[in-house]
XYZ file of C-alpha atoms in Angstrom:
673
model
C 37.128 49.849 48.307
C 38.293 46.382 47.221
C 35.122 45.921 45.124
C 35.754 49.189 43.277
C 39.381 48.247 42.662
C 38.287 44.874 41.210
C 35.910 46.607 38.800
C 38.680 48.924 37.617
C 40.955 45.929 36.997
C 38.275 44.226 34.893
C 37.760 47.370 32.854
C 41.489 47.643 32.162
C 41.622 43.982 31.150
C 38.626 44.502 28.811
C 40.273 47.492 27.138
C 43.512 45.578 26.731
C 41.819 42.592 25.108
C 39.685 44.767 22.792
C 42.639 46.844 21.545
C 45.070 43.991 21.143
C 47.330 44.369 18.079
C 48.465 41.295 16.140
C 51.935 40.818 14.713
C 52.461 40.076 11.016
C 53.009 36.419 11.820
C 49.734 36.287 13.763
C 47.922 37.975 10.881
C 49.199 35.365 8.411
C 48.053 32.624 10.751
C 44.594 34.228 11.016
C 44.366 34.476 7.205
C 45.132 30.778 6.808
C 42.498 29.927 9.409
C 39.947 32.115 7.618
C 40.678 30.360 4.320
C 40.098 26.961 5.936
C 36.890 28.289 7.443
C 35.308 29.678 4.256
C 36.747 27.090 1.848
C 36.501 23.849 3.832
C 34.082 24.838 6.597
C 36.624 24.282 9.408
C 35.867 26.940 12.023
C 38.810 28.330 14.036
C 38.849 27.415 17.723
C 40.951 28.361 20.739
C 41.695 31.892 19.500
C 41.860 34.886 21.813
C 39.759 37.221 19.641
C 37.397 38.902 22.107
C 35.900 39.232 25.583
C 33.007 37.116 26.891
C 30.415 38.170 29.475
C 27.516 36.146 30.905
C 24.614 37.747 32.799
C 21.325 36.421 34.154
C 19.521 37.167 30.895
C 22.026 37.024 28.026
C 25.520 35.918 27.084
C 27.610 38.497 25.206
C 30.852 38.226 23.241
C 32.604 41.404 22.018
C 34.957 40.873 19.075
C 38.448 42.239 19.181
C 38.641 45.215 16.787
C 41.865 43.984 15.183
C 40.429 40.525 14.460
C 37.180 42.005 13.131
C 39.104 44.224 10.714
C 41.260 41.281 9.633
C 38.147 39.200 8.946
C 36.552 41.999 6.864
C 39.736 42.559 4.844
C 39.946 38.882 3.932
C 36.287 38.805 2.786
C 36.721 41.959 0.690
C 39.527 40.216 -1.226
C 37.843 36.829 -1.563
C 34.105 37.641 -1.773
C 31.714 39.571 -3.996
C 28.094 40.708 -3.654
C 25.894 39.695 -6.596
C 22.800 41.781 -7.360
C 19.989 40.201 -9.394
C 18.227 42.736 -11.630
C 14.735 42.908 -13.175
C 13.316 39.411 -13.818
C 16.238 37.734 -12.059
C 15.190 39.315 -8.747
C 12.056 37.164 -8.489
C 13.772 33.849 -9.202
C 13.904 31.152 -6.570
C 17.040 30.814 -4.477
C 18.020 27.580 -6.238
C 17.888 29.251 -9.668
C 19.925 32.201 -8.415
C 22.537 29.767 -7.199
C 22.598 28.173 -10.673
C 23.225 31.581 -12.248
C 26.286 32.140 -10.058
C 27.562 28.585 -10.538
C 27.520 29.061 -14.329
C 30.701 31.146 -14.016
C 32.451 28.476 -11.959
C 31.506 25.788 -14.466
C 32.987 27.867 -17.294
C 36.209 28.445 -15.356
C 36.601 24.752 -14.559
C 35.883 23.781 -18.185
C 38.430 26.279 -19.525
C 41.128 25.164 -17.091
C 41.363 28.510 -15.285
C 40.541 26.703 -12.049
C 42.126 23.457 -10.908
C 39.607 20.663 -10.431
C 40.994 20.143 -6.936
C 39.941 23.614 -5.813
C 36.780 23.612 -3.742
C 33.769 25.392 -5.182
C 32.921 28.847 -3.874
C 30.527 29.418 -0.992
C 27.095 30.892 -1.842
C 24.805 32.675 0.633
C 21.486 34.423 -0.044
C 21.283 37.953 1.370
C 17.655 38.704 0.643
C 15.332 39.127 -2.323
C 17.837 40.341 -4.919
C 21.284 39.986 -3.288
C 23.691 37.164 -2.532
C 27.287 36.786 -1.370
C 29.788 34.567 -3.179
C 33.119 33.578 -1.576
C 36.008 32.103 -3.570
C 39.441 31.073 -2.343
C 40.902 32.400 -5.626
C 41.253 36.186 -5.598
C 41.570 36.168 -9.408
C 37.954 35.012 -9.659
C 36.700 37.897 -7.519
C 38.846 40.416 -9.392
C 37.419 39.219 -12.723
C 33.815 39.552 -11.498
C 34.377 43.056 -10.100
C 36.074 44.101 -13.335
C 33.115 42.698 -15.312
C 30.685 44.832 -13.210
C 27.561 43.376 -14.871
C 26.617 40.581 -17.221
C 23.708 38.865 -18.960
C 23.319 35.152 -18.227
C 21.231 32.830 -20.396
C 19.521 30.114 -18.373
C 17.026 27.707 -19.940
C 16.619 29.991 -22.944
C 15.914 33.170 -20.984
C 18.229 36.127 -20.317
C 18.884 37.384 -16.779
C 20.891 40.456 -15.785
C 23.220 40.473 -12.770
C 25.601 43.053 -11.301
C 28.803 42.376 -9.323
C 29.489 44.663 -6.355
C 32.273 44.694 -3.744
C 31.490 42.556 -0.732
C 29.477 44.494 1.885
C 29.366 44.315 5.677
C 26.112 44.193 7.646
C 25.917 47.965 7.925
C 26.843 48.586 4.288
C 24.283 46.068 3.048
C 21.552 47.646 5.157
C 22.330 51.091 3.771
C 22.429 49.663 0.237
C 18.985 48.090 0.596
C 17.532 51.271 2.081
C 18.826 53.387 -0.790
C 18.314 50.924 -3.644
C 15.656 52.282 -6.061
C 12.298 50.572 -5.662
C 9.135 50.505 -7.701
C 6.570 53.285 -7.266
C 3.111 52.197 -8.426
C 0.216 54.335 -9.632
C -3.342 53.305 -10.479
C -6.071 55.072 -12.442
C -9.622 53.815 -11.695
C -12.488 53.945 -14.196
C -10.532 54.367 -17.406
C -12.946 55.366 -20.214
C -12.799 53.577 -23.549
C -11.996 56.770 -25.463
C -8.748 57.280 -23.532
C -7.636 53.652 -23.233
C -5.017 54.061 -25.970
C -3.782 57.357 -24.516
C -3.365 56.625 -20.828
C 0.109 55.035 -20.804
C 1.562 57.821 -22.946
C 0.014 60.406 -20.634
C 1.430 58.638 -17.569
C 4.947 58.369 -18.993
C 5.048 61.952 -20.298
C 3.864 63.446 -17.004
C 5.171 61.128 -14.274
C 7.971 59.075 -15.846
C 8.715 55.860 -17.719
C 6.596 52.819 -16.856
C 8.651 49.791 -15.816
C 5.617 47.512 -15.973
C 1.935 47.843 -16.824
C -0.676 45.390 -15.585
C -3.559 43.782 -17.519
C -6.521 46.105 -17.828
C -9.073 43.287 -17.757
C -10.152 41.338 -14.713
C -11.158 38.358 -16.847
C -9.342 37.458 -20.069
C -12.404 35.637 -21.408
C -14.687 38.647 -20.887
C -12.551 41.811 -21.180
C -13.931 44.839 -19.398
C -11.777 47.896 -18.825
C -11.470 48.959 -15.198
C -8.581 50.163 -13.076
C -5.161 50.314 -14.753
C -1.942 50.036 -12.755
C 1.580 51.059 -13.764
C 4.886 50.449 -11.982
C 7.146 53.481 -12.340
C 10.723 54.133 -11.336
C 11.203 55.463 -7.814
C 12.226 58.856 -9.216
C 8.637 59.364 -10.376
C 7.485 59.727 -6.777
C 8.176 63.471 -6.769
C 6.282 64.012 -10.043
C 3.115 62.030 -9.331
C 0.018 64.133 -8.582
C -3.398 63.053 -7.239
C -5.086 64.017 -10.535
C -4.119 63.685 -14.183
C -5.994 65.875 -16.679
C -6.123 64.811 -20.336
C -7.292 67.486 -22.761
C -9.483 66.298 -25.651
C -9.563 68.647 -28.673
C -12.905 70.412 -29.236
C -14.523 68.458 -26.392
C -13.078 69.253 -22.989
C -10.930 67.742 -20.253
C -11.057 64.324 -18.633
C -9.889 64.205 -15.015
C -8.274 60.943 -13.895
C -8.054 60.174 -10.200
C -4.509 58.877 -9.564
C -3.916 56.487 -6.679
C -0.305 55.747 -5.790
C 1.962 54.227 -3.171
C 1.894 57.616 -1.420
C -1.916 57.792 -1.185
C -3.051 57.215 2.432
C -4.734 53.818 2.942
C -6.912 52.740 5.863
C -6.614 49.102 6.899
C -9.882 49.323 8.860
C -12.127 50.887 6.207
C -10.222 49.338 3.266
C -10.291 52.648 1.427
C -7.930 55.425 0.359
C -7.390 59.037 1.455
C -7.103 58.442 5.193
C -5.382 56.087 7.641
C -6.751 54.026 10.496
C -4.949 56.325 12.958
C -6.611 59.483 11.615
C -9.393 61.061 13.639
C -11.582 61.137 10.533
C -11.524 57.335 10.101
C -15.197 56.196 10.142
C -14.400 52.981 12.019
C -12.408 54.835 14.665
C -14.988 57.611 14.839
C -17.794 55.058 15.229
C -15.989 53.417 18.148
C -15.190 56.707 19.883
C -18.253 58.745 18.897
C -20.471 60.071 21.695
C -24.121 59.520 20.646
C -25.184 62.399 22.901
C -22.781 64.864 21.279
C -24.290 67.583 19.045
C -24.854 66.495 15.466
C -22.094 67.653 13.163
C -19.217 66.983 15.538
C -18.723 63.495 14.138
C -15.571 63.610 11.947
C -15.849 62.556 8.327
C -13.036 61.296 6.063
C -11.773 63.536 3.243
C -13.483 63.186 -0.118
C -11.510 61.864 -3.114
C -10.652 64.420 -5.806
C -13.067 64.828 -8.694
C -12.757 62.467 -11.634
C -14.724 62.526 -14.849
C -15.327 64.558 -17.976
C -15.664 68.358 -17.967
C -16.802 70.042 -21.230
C -15.104 73.157 -22.538
C -15.964 76.279 -20.586
C -17.167 74.481 -17.438
C -15.506 74.405 -14.037
C -14.755 70.948 -12.572
C -16.250 70.054 -9.168
C -13.957 69.566 -6.200
C -14.844 65.949 -5.413
C -16.933 63.028 -6.628
C -17.183 61.073 -9.867
C -19.160 62.215 -12.901
C -18.617 60.356 -16.167
C -21.202 62.417 -18.101
C -22.207 65.812 -16.640
C -25.664 67.344 -16.921
C -26.169 70.229 -19.266
C -25.924 73.723 -17.856
C -29.411 75.041 -18.691
C -31.972 75.307 -15.902
C -35.531 74.018 -16.128
C -38.687 75.779 -14.959
C -39.737 74.774 -11.486
C -42.770 75.262 -9.293
C -43.511 74.264 -5.755
C -46.488 72.354 -4.482
C -48.249 72.986 -1.193
C -45.746 70.901 0.721
C -42.886 73.063 -0.517
C -41.302 70.396 -2.733
C -40.072 71.358 -6.192
C -42.008 69.849 -9.102
C -41.649 69.895 -12.895
C -44.566 69.661 -15.304
C -47.192 67.105 -14.285
C -44.563 65.041 -12.482
C -45.707 66.579 -9.229
C -49.186 65.109 -9.455
C -47.680 61.743 -10.366
C -45.521 61.614 -7.255
C -48.285 63.029 -5.135
C -50.546 60.196 -6.257
C -47.829 57.652 -5.569
C -47.313 58.973 -2.057
C -51.035 58.874 -1.305
C -51.284 55.182 -2.076
C -49.639 54.223 1.173
C -46.114 53.714 2.430
C -43.735 51.224 0.883
C -41.174 48.883 2.296
C -38.095 50.968 2.900
C -38.630 53.626 0.216
C -41.290 55.881 1.745
C -40.742 59.528 0.800
C -43.262 60.973 3.234
C -42.530 62.988 6.342
C -38.956 63.439 7.480
C -35.804 62.642 5.454
C -35.456 61.728 1.815
C -36.258 65.205 0.526
C -33.078 65.552 -1.490
C -33.636 62.198 -3.146
C -37.240 63.119 -4.003
C -36.151 66.330 -5.690
C -33.661 64.240 -7.654
C -36.331 61.811 -8.767
C -38.593 64.578 -10.002
C -35.901 65.824 -12.366
C -35.907 62.531 -14.253
C -37.735 62.188 -17.550
C -41.351 61.073 -17.665
C -40.329 58.207 -19.896
C -38.519 56.419 -17.065
C -40.265 53.070 -16.618
C -39.512 49.657 -15.227
C -37.878 48.810 -18.564
C -35.132 51.312 -17.755
C -34.437 49.407 -14.566
C -33.908 46.199 -16.510
C -31.282 47.892 -18.668
C -28.961 47.714 -15.690
C -27.735 51.306 -15.567
C -24.969 51.548 -12.990
C -24.060 54.549 -10.917
C -21.188 55.324 -13.264
C -23.394 55.151 -16.380
C -26.117 57.394 -15.013
C -23.614 59.937 -13.765
C -24.544 62.543 -11.175
C -26.484 65.743 -11.539
C -25.700 68.843 -9.536
C -28.664 70.642 -7.929
C -28.628 74.452 -7.620
C -26.834 75.413 -4.449
C -25.361 71.913 -4.066
C -22.609 71.784 -6.696
C -20.098 68.989 -6.265
C -22.624 66.811 -4.385
C -23.370 63.573 -6.180
C -26.732 61.867 -6.403
C -25.437 59.019 -4.262
C -24.297 61.410 -1.529
C -27.684 63.149 -1.484
C -29.476 59.815 -1.343
C -27.277 58.689 1.535
C -27.800 61.968 3.390
C -31.574 61.800 2.970
C -31.962 58.210 4.131
C -29.504 58.756 6.983
C -31.527 61.764 8.146
C -34.655 59.649 8.093
C -32.898 56.955 10.100
C -31.846 59.479 12.740
C -35.391 60.774 13.105
C -36.649 57.228 13.496
C -33.922 56.560 16.035
C -35.045 59.526 18.136
C -38.628 58.223 18.063
C -38.013 54.548 18.713
C -41.294 54.282 20.574
C -43.229 54.896 17.383
C -44.368 52.114 15.099
C -43.125 52.058 11.505
C -45.796 53.001 8.993
C -44.500 50.477 6.486
C -44.369 47.280 8.556
C -46.376 48.010 11.678
C -43.313 47.058 13.739
C -40.542 49.025 15.373
C -36.920 48.851 14.241
C -34.605 47.729 17.049
C -31.054 49.162 16.869
C -28.006 47.043 17.644
C -27.597 46.728 21.392
C -31.214 46.111 22.402
C -30.997 42.557 21.138
C -33.701 40.186 19.989
C -35.453 40.130 23.353
C -36.769 43.659 22.902
C -38.076 42.761 19.483
C -39.707 39.544 20.718
C -41.483 41.395 23.514
C -42.828 43.997 21.104
C -43.755 41.386 18.508
C -45.557 39.257 21.118
C -47.516 42.237 22.432
C -48.758 42.931 18.925
C -49.855 39.332 18.472
C -47.091 38.439 16.026
C -45.113 35.236 15.724
C -41.774 34.412 17.316
C -38.487 35.881 16.104
C -37.086 33.994 13.146
C -40.380 33.521 11.317
C -40.109 34.961 7.837
C -42.340 37.858 6.903
C -44.991 37.537 4.230
C -43.567 37.697 0.695
C -46.017 39.448 -1.655
C -46.855 37.259 -4.612
C -46.501 38.471 -8.163
C -49.695 38.888 -10.140
C -50.277 39.013 -13.868
C -49.747 42.758 -13.832
C -46.200 42.137 -12.521
C -45.054 40.123 -15.531
C -42.415 42.699 -16.349
C -41.309 43.408 -12.789
C -37.502 43.778 -12.572
C -35.851 40.873 -10.761
C -32.471 41.753 -9.237
C -29.920 39.117 -8.230
C -27.755 40.278 -5.282
C -24.894 37.918 -4.283
C -23.711 38.594 -0.727
C -20.131 37.301 -0.541
C -18.945 36.556 3.005
C -15.458 35.963 4.378
C -14.384 35.064 7.893
C -11.608 37.211 9.414
C -10.072 38.145 12.744
C -12.400 41.156 12.769
C -15.521 39.007 12.332
C -17.532 38.094 9.250
C -17.084 40.576 6.391
C -19.028 41.268 3.179
C -17.248 42.098 -0.088
C -18.188 45.185 -2.124
C -16.734 47.445 -4.816
C -15.066 50.695 -3.719
C -16.441 53.820 -5.390
C -14.546 57.017 -6.097
C -16.263 58.987 -3.327
C -15.453 56.461 -0.597
C -18.811 54.662 -0.726
C -19.284 50.982 -1.580
C -21.377 49.121 -4.140
C -22.589 45.522 -4.038
C -22.317 43.512 -7.279
C -25.691 42.769 -8.882
C -27.249 41.275 -11.993
C -30.728 40.774 -13.412
C -32.401 37.410 -12.813
C -34.910 36.583 -15.518
C -34.363 32.829 -15.312
C -34.747 30.320 -12.468
C -31.873 30.619 -9.990
C -30.517 27.087 -9.976
C -27.068 26.401 -8.566
C -25.407 26.424 -11.981
C -27.161 29.656 -12.980
C -26.151 31.333 -9.729
C -22.493 30.395 -10.087
C -22.471 31.445 -13.739
C -23.808 34.887 -12.805
C -21.446 35.294 -9.870
C -18.441 34.364 -12.015
C -19.154 37.381 -14.225
C -19.446 39.735 -11.236
C -16.312 38.899 -9.225
C -12.578 38.632 -10.026
C -11.368 35.298 -11.341
C -9.045 34.832 -8.347
C -11.969 34.214 -5.971
C -13.086 30.736 -4.934
C -16.710 30.742 -3.773
C -19.175 28.217 -2.428
C -22.884 28.460 -1.787
C -23.990 28.443 1.850
C -26.774 25.909 1.542
C -28.156 26.474 5.047
C -29.323 29.832 3.709
C -31.818 29.531 0.893
C -32.257 32.252 -1.673
C -33.798 35.225 0.119
C -36.737 36.839 -1.674
C -38.037 40.347 -1.039
C -40.470 42.523 -2.967
C -39.805 46.217 -2.510
C -40.178 49.449 -4.468
C -37.652 51.540 -6.302
C -37.290 55.306 -6.135
C -40.159 55.755 -8.626
C -42.584 53.562 -6.723
C -42.260 50.614 -9.117
C -42.193 47.141 -7.630
C -38.866 45.300 -7.718
C -38.138 41.692 -6.781
C -34.885 41.068 -4.876
C -33.107 37.702 -4.749
C -30.360 37.543 -2.097
C -27.851 34.680 -2.396
C -25.224 34.070 0.316
C -21.776 32.729 -0.623
C -18.596 31.926 1.286
C -15.266 33.241 -0.016
C -12.076 31.209 0.374
C -9.813 34.080 1.422
C -6.013 34.120 1.660
C -3.573 36.976 2.226
C -2.476 36.806 -1.417
C -6.049 37.041 -2.695
C -6.784 39.830 -0.204
C -3.880 41.934 -1.479
C -4.874 41.259 -5.084
C -8.452 42.371 -4.392
C -7.176 45.641 -2.936
C -5.619 46.463 -6.301
C -9.018 45.867 -7.959
C -10.939 48.413 -5.842
C -12.545 45.726 -3.687
C -13.373 46.468 -0.059
C -15.106 44.892 2.918
C -17.692 45.933 5.482
C -18.815 44.002 8.591
C -21.843 41.732 8.279
C -23.083 43.062 11.635
C -23.973 46.386 9.987
C -26.922 44.576 8.343
C -28.345 43.473 11.702
C -30.475 46.606 12.126
C -31.935 49.174 9.694
C -30.913 51.933 12.127
C -27.190 51.263 11.919
C -25.027 54.066 10.557
C -23.212 53.484 7.302
C -25.964 51.539 5.542
C -26.658 54.377 3.114
C -23.036 54.437 1.940
C -23.382 50.842 0.664
C -25.333 50.890 -2.606
C -26.514 48.522 -5.293
C -28.213 49.293 -8.580
C -27.498 52.972 -7.949
C -30.686 53.759 -6.005
C -30.918 50.938 -3.433
C -28.815 50.902 -0.268
C -27.880 48.254 2.283
C -30.721 49.601 4.433
C -33.073 47.746 2.059
C -31.276 44.484 2.888
C -31.237 45.256 6.624
C -35.011 45.889 6.629
C -35.634 42.586 4.874
C -33.249 40.688 7.165
C -34.905 42.099 10.273
C -38.085 40.134 9.515
C -36.510 37.198 7.695
C -35.711 33.714 8.951
C -32.188 34.242 7.598
C -31.497 36.547 10.546
C -31.368 33.678 13.037
C -28.698 31.909 10.992
C -26.579 34.869 9.892
C -26.217 36.506 13.304
C -25.907 33.379 15.423
C -22.610 32.419 17.044
C -22.615 29.065 15.239
C -22.622 30.701 11.791
C -18.858 31.203 12.031
C -18.471 27.428 12.357
C -20.345 27.014 9.067
C -17.840 29.253 7.289
C -14.951 27.316 8.857
C -16.070 23.974 7.420
C -13.336 22.455 5.199
C -13.541 22.951 1.466
C -14.165 19.824 -0.573
C -11.970 19.555 -3.659
C -14.095 18.630 -6.659
C -13.322 17.528 -10.127
C -12.880 21.070 -11.366
C -14.433 21.154 -14.832
C -14.720 23.955 -17.306
C -17.067 25.920 -15.059
C -14.803 25.559 -12.066
C -17.631 24.293 -9.827
C -16.755 22.175 -6.806
C -19.899 20.333 -5.815
C -20.472 18.851 -2.401
C -20.816 15.107 -2.085
C -24.422 13.874 -2.207
C -25.800 11.209 0.072
C -27.686 8.189 -1.197
C -31.018 9.712 -0.139
C -30.331 13.135 -1.669
C -32.911 14.260 -4.193
C -31.538 16.668 -6.755
C -33.761 19.740 -6.909
C -32.621 22.431 -9.322
C -35.372 24.816 -8.212
C -33.678 25.885 -4.972
C -30.497 25.527 -2.966
C -30.944 23.121 -0.102
C -29.070 20.677 2.099
C -30.348 17.442 3.607
C -27.405 16.890 5.952
C -27.487 19.894 8.274
C -25.071 22.826 8.105
C -23.296 21.879 4.905
C -22.066 24.048 2.112
C -21.968 23.593 -1.623
C -18.554 24.382 -2.999
C -17.989 26.430 -6.109
C -15.240 28.605 -7.502
């Protein structure tokens, strides 16, 4: 009973202290103390302005309501909130303080303020707000009456606005409701509509506050994705597609990415989030391999983008810069049931009878869709066409009857993936192309070593035989494939370009000259954004592989491994340039899912790289635990130079060999940017 009575007494005392009312004399005394506090920095002490409470975990002090109101009233009269607009919002805090002090300097110079009066108190309130306290109410009244002003500092104009002083709650509500920028981005802008795009954006969505450079490299302009910052009001008007009508030609469909477009942090791609069931990374982690095929969720496809001639209906999804013509060609079927055209059938039949190729066999099981695609190509397609460097965008996609809206890349991926599944179900069989069995991730190198030893082969890590080039291969296409690696919390990642349909594409170039270090870095500089700093991984020499393209022609691959100096700023910038990442571990086995959605040169996939790596000495280095330590080695700052190459320091016994990348001091790296 006594304990309950004591609690009631404490509650009454708390209520009395919290609702205490000050007399006019006490209010004047509080105002004088507040002026000393904010003007001279002398904090009031010994005042009965609240109730204190100390518990085991925290100490709490509740302000008296009357004192809190008195404090707010004084600040409203003697303080102002300054808002920095446009370019002024991104200034440093010291420059913002200079902008506010300019007014004080003018008042002191004009004699409006006595030199004995202490300067006002400045406090930053975030990115574009600050509070300014002055002991002279006339100063605050003048600023509020002014409302806004333009200040010239170091020859540049900055706009500011003066608002009544705000409490914590008012400032939070102001920041939540303050208009922000709403960005939109249009990938793959064609040259014909470069001069039209901004007008189309502003007329349909709203005025552009800022537009970003259309080129990734000022020295070598190449139109790509274009970004615009719009006012926040444009959010309700932005649509996922923008159609521009071209007189007497047709319509061009732009895919419009915006701040509202879903973005997946795991896949580094648009149109879904990492929490969605359709996320490939999430689905891969949760997918039951014994579940019926078809139950595996797939992410939504991006809307169609590309040109549609007059009178034609646009596809639902995919990218098609130049569509095929509508007429159909005569077809016939051979004994195997495959569609042929003209004497192309005999040509492909002869090619298939010559024996299987490394990674591009179109025999039994899988690859049927791709083969039908190949047979629609012109007879004049030769290895010279490969050297022209046609990209996926330049070749476009061609719709097959009954498969409208399906791109060539999607059919290629589906065909190779089907072949991989069949091989996965028959893992006991020996591959017809290599005489060895593919080992999926999970069985490890031991299973491969046992199989390789039983067949009389060498130990794991020995490189496979590289076919030499004869005189008849003088014109063989030589493709340079830089594999750019970056270390992250999710493991080692490989950089690639994001395509419109959610797939990825590795940067490539043709290599007709010797791949010395300077040549490699010169080629890479033209393939990647200028913000990247790269260095050659000299423990990994240039990987060489001779394979065949989709027409059976021999192609020479040169794989070069580079380390990327990644920061959060560079990462965010790359996301605006349609750059994405996939894990290096996906290349550890040709049976891994997702390889066919990573392309290069339009008709090769990452499965080609995985097949080469499986029998290459590079495998031991790339997938070892110590490889991460190689990427973590410190970067050596060089002399810079016009080419931006940072070279590693050479020892006294180093012999300069421009014919290959090597290192005489163990796991070193050659720096370059």
